[in-house]
PDB file of C-alpha atoms and ligand atoms in Angstrom:
ATOM      1  CA  MET M1202      43.674  51.701  -9.912  1.00  0.00           C
ATOM      2  CA  PRO M1203      40.675  53.141 -11.776  1.00  0.00           C
ATOM      3  CA  LEU M1204      37.340  52.858  -9.878  1.00  0.00           C
ATOM      4  CA  SER M1205      35.605  50.811 -12.530  1.00  0.00           C
ATOM      5  CA  ASN M1206      38.377  48.188 -12.279  1.00  0.00           C
ATOM      6  CA  ARG M1207      38.009  48.084  -8.442  1.00  0.00           C
ATOM      7  CA  LYS M1208      34.314  47.647  -8.871  1.00  0.00           C
ATOM      8  CA  SER M1209      34.546  44.655 -11.234  1.00  0.00           C
ATOM      9  CA  LYS M1210      37.252  43.062  -8.876  1.00  0.00           C
ATOM     10  CA  ILE M1211      34.744  43.272  -6.081  1.00  0.00           C
ATOM     11  CA  ALA M1212      31.994  41.941  -8.267  1.00  0.00           C
ATOM     12  CA  SER M1213      34.152  38.945  -9.190  1.00  0.00           C
ATOM     13  CA  LEU M1214      34.969  38.382  -5.557  1.00  0.00           C
ATOM     14  CA  LEU M1215      31.315  38.350  -4.717  1.00  0.00           C
ATOM     15  CA  LEU M1216      30.787  35.885  -7.559  1.00  0.00           C
ATOM     16  CA  LEU M1217      33.333  33.513  -6.263  1.00  0.00           C
ATOM     17  CA  ALA M1218      31.891  33.791  -2.751  1.00  0.00           C
ATOM     18  CA  ALA M1219      28.564  33.005  -4.074  1.00  0.00           C
ATOM     19  CA  LEU M1220      29.873  30.016  -6.115  1.00  0.00           C
ATOM     20  CA  ALA M1221      31.725  28.710  -2.993  1.00  0.00           C
ATOM     21  CA  LEU M1222      28.356  28.968  -0.884  1.00  0.00           C
ATOM     22  CA  LEU M1223      26.528  27.101  -3.796  1.00  0.00           C
ATOM     23  CA  ALA M1224      29.281  24.345  -3.577  1.00  0.00           C
ATOM     24  CA  LEU M1225      28.854  24.003   0.129  1.00  0.00           C
ATOM     25  CA  ALA M1226      25.086  24.108  -0.120  1.00  0.00           C
ATOM     26  CA  PRO M1227      24.583  20.172  -0.375  1.00  0.00           C
ATOM     27  CA  LEU M1228      26.125  20.083   3.137  1.00  0.00           C
ATOM     28  CA  PHE M1229      23.272  22.047   4.511  1.00  0.00           C
ATOM     29  CA  PHE M1230      20.333  20.869   2.294  1.00  0.00           C
ATOM     30  CA  THR M1231      20.872  17.207   2.049  1.00  0.00           C
ATOM     31  CA  ASP M1232      18.478  15.902  -0.622  1.00  0.00           C
ATOM     32  CA  GLY M1233      17.770  12.247  -1.202  1.00  0.00           C
ATOM     33  CA  THR M1234      16.798   9.836   1.402  1.00  0.00           C
ATOM     34  CA  GLU M1235      19.875   9.916   3.557  1.00  0.00           C
ATOM     35  CA  GLY M1236      18.671  12.050   6.325  1.00  0.00           C
ATOM     36  CA  LYS M1237      15.154  10.730   6.353  1.00  0.00           C
ATOM     37  CA  THR M1238      13.839   7.927   8.624  1.00  0.00           C
ATOM     38  CA  ARG M1239      12.719   5.037   6.656  1.00  0.00           C
ATOM     39  CA  GLU M1240      10.643   1.915   7.287  1.00  0.00           C
ATOM     40  CA  ALA M1241       9.901  -1.167   5.220  1.00  0.00           C
ATOM     41  CA  VAL M1242       6.327  -1.992   5.144  1.00  0.00           C
ATOM     42  CA  VAL M1243       5.571  -5.536   4.517  1.00  0.00           C
ATOM     43  CA  THR M1244       2.194  -6.342   3.133  1.00  0.00           C
ATOM     44  CA  VAL M1245       0.476  -9.689   2.148  1.00  0.00           C
ATOM     45  CA  ASP M1246      -2.627  -9.522  -0.058  1.00  0.00           C
ATOM     46  CA  GLY M1247      -2.571  -5.744   0.511  1.00  0.00           C
ATOM     47  CA  LYS M1248      -2.718  -6.135   4.339  1.00  0.00           C
ATOM     48  CA  ILE M1249       0.262  -4.758   6.465  1.00  0.00           C
ATOM     49  CA  ILE M1250       1.797  -7.505   8.245  1.00  0.00           C
ATOM     50  CA  ARG M1251       4.795  -5.662   9.600  1.00  0.00           C
ATOM     51  CA  ARG M1252       6.483  -2.397   9.649  1.00  0.00           C
ATOM     52  CA  VAL M1253      10.246  -2.406  10.182  1.00  0.00           C
ATOM     53  CA  PRO M1254      12.210   0.872  10.928  1.00  0.00           C
ATOM     54  CA  LEU M1255      15.366   0.725   8.734  1.00  0.00           C
ATOM     55  CA  ALA M1256      17.993   2.221  11.138  1.00  0.00           C
ATOM     56  CA  ARG M1257      21.598   1.453  10.259  1.00  0.00           C
ATOM     57  CA  GLU M1258      22.301  -0.406  13.490  1.00  0.00           C
ATOM     58  CA  ARG M1259      19.308  -2.576  13.169  1.00  0.00           C
ATOM     59  CA  ASP M1260      19.847  -6.358  12.408  1.00  0.00           C
ATOM     60  CA  GLU M1261      16.886  -8.694  12.242  1.00  0.00           C
ATOM     61  CA  ILE M1262      15.572 -11.745  10.560  1.00  0.00           C
ATOM     62  CA  PHE M1263      12.225 -12.817  10.469  1.00  0.00           C
ATOM     63  CA  THR M1264       9.668 -15.113   8.600  1.00  0.00           C
ATOM     64  CA  VAL M1265       6.569 -13.973   6.951  1.00  0.00           C
ATOM     65  CA  SER M1266       4.165 -16.935   6.594  1.00  0.00           C
ATOM     66  CA  THR M1267       1.605 -16.347   4.076  1.00  0.00           C
ATOM     67  CA  PRO M1268      -1.378 -18.595   2.942  1.00  0.00           C
ATOM     68  CA  TYR M1269       0.817 -19.225  -0.092  1.00  0.00           C
ATOM     69  CA  GLY M1270       4.085 -19.845   1.331  1.00  0.00           C
ATOM     70  CA  GLU M1271       6.875 -18.387   3.434  1.00  0.00           C
ATOM     71  CA  ASN M1272       9.550 -15.807   2.922  1.00  0.00           C
ATOM     72  CA  ARG M1273      12.515 -15.103   5.164  1.00  0.00           C
ATOM     73  CA  ILE M1274      13.331 -11.404   5.337  1.00  0.00           C
ATOM     74  CA  ALA M1275      16.577 -10.046   6.594  1.00  0.00           C
ATOM     75  CA  VAL M1276      17.052  -6.453   7.776  1.00  0.00           C
ATOM     76  CA  SER M1277      20.672  -5.173   8.109  1.00  0.00           C
ATOM     77  CA  GLY M1278      22.714  -1.918   7.659  1.00  0.00           C
ATOM     78  CA  GLY M1279      19.682   0.143   6.859  1.00  0.00           C
ATOM     79  CA  SER M1280      18.490  -2.285   4.027  1.00  0.00           C
ATOM     80  CA  ILE M1281      16.075  -5.023   3.678  1.00  0.00           C
ATOM     81  CA  ARG M1282      15.985  -8.178   1.436  1.00  0.00           C
ATOM     82  CA  VAL M1283      14.314 -11.524   0.945  1.00  0.00           C
ATOM     83  CA  GLU M1284      16.761 -14.064   2.176  1.00  0.00           C
ATOM     84  CA  GLY M1285      14.996 -17.046   1.323  1.00  0.00           C
ATOM     85  CA  ALA M1286      11.483 -18.113   0.114  1.00  0.00           C
ATOM     86  CA  ASP M1287       9.761 -21.264  -1.085  1.00  0.00           C
ATOM     87  CA  CYS M1288       8.027 -19.686  -4.061  1.00  0.00           C
ATOM     88  CA  PRO M1289       8.835 -21.348  -7.508  1.00  0.00           C
ATOM     89  CA  ALA M1290      10.982 -18.579  -9.241  1.00  0.00           C
ATOM     90  CA  LYS M1291      12.379 -17.027  -6.102  1.00  0.00           C
ATOM     91  CA  ILE M1292      12.548 -13.673  -7.967  1.00  0.00           C
ATOM     92  CA  CYS M1293      11.971 -11.874  -4.711  1.00  0.00           C
ATOM     93  CA  ALA M1294      15.143 -13.458  -3.151  1.00  0.00           C
ATOM     94  CA  LYS M1295      16.987 -12.470  -6.369  1.00  0.00           C
ATOM     95  CA  SER M1296      15.961  -8.838  -6.180  1.00  0.00           C
ATOM     96  CA  GLY M1297      18.564  -8.249  -3.577  1.00  0.00           C
ATOM     97  CA  ALA M1298      18.443  -5.562  -0.931  1.00  0.00           C
ATOM     98  CA  ILE M1299      16.587  -2.450  -1.150  1.00  0.00           C
ATOM     99  CA  SER M1300      17.063   0.798   1.051  1.00  0.00           C
ATOM    100  CA  GLN M1301      15.744   3.759  -0.775  1.00  0.00           C
ATOM    101  CA  ILE M1302      12.348   5.234  -0.411  1.00  0.00           C
ATOM    102  CA  GLY M1303       9.963   4.060  -3.126  1.00  0.00           C
ATOM    103  CA  GLU M1304      11.854   0.821  -3.832  1.00  0.00           C
ATOM    104  CA  VAL M1305       9.946  -2.361  -3.712  1.00  0.00           C
ATOM    105  CA  ILE M1306      10.448  -6.129  -3.547  1.00  0.00           C
ATOM    106  CA  ALA M1307       7.586  -8.337  -4.785  1.00  0.00           C
ATOM    107  CA  CYS M1308       6.853 -11.922  -4.209  1.00  0.00           C
ATOM    108  CA  LEU M1309       4.013 -12.271  -6.598  1.00  0.00           C
ATOM    109  CA  PRO M1310       3.241 -16.035  -5.913  1.00  0.00           C
ATOM    110  CA  HIS M1311       2.936 -15.170  -2.076  1.00  0.00           C
ATOM    111  CA  LYS M1312       1.216 -11.736  -2.839  1.00  0.00           C
ATOM    112  CA  LEU M1313       3.927 -10.230  -0.670  1.00  0.00           C
ATOM    113  CA  LEU M1314       5.216  -6.885  -1.029  1.00  0.00           C
ATOM    114  CA  ILE M1315       8.037  -4.989   0.745  1.00  0.00           C
ATOM    115  CA  GLU M1316       8.004  -1.291   0.202  1.00  0.00           C
ATOM    116  CA  ILE M1317      10.447   1.274   1.621  1.00  0.00           C
ATOM    117  CA  LYS M1318       8.549   4.495   3.084  1.00  0.00           C
ATOM    118  CA  GLU M1319       9.425   7.594   4.856  1.00  0.00           C
ATOM    119  CA  ILE M1320       8.402   7.633   8.416  1.00  0.00           C
ATOM    120  CA  LYS M1321       6.654  11.065   8.869  1.00  0.00           C
TER     121      LYS M1321
HETATM  122 ZN1   ZN G1405       9.181 -14.952  -4.008  1.00  0.00          ZN
END
């Protein structure tokens, strides 16, 4: 086998190895929010009422009473949602569950905000 051919074979093997490493890279460098510790920060009128760590095994239901009305909030499986509220449109309850950093549920009539943040 001519030397040049062998060289290019080695080069292509190296390339394959590099590609394989790239394919495996997501296993070592998890991006997104999966590996991060998150908490839900509940505010009313801009004041923090409660911080709830969103661990997967945590299940909790609590009620937030605001001067404007009440929201029943449910935490389960690493996500949080408004389960019930006495606001007129119930947009907060209809928003469903949130779990990713930066996601927000707002109940405008109650000036209530739930925001997912990373715990640092
Ligand atoms: Zn609401």
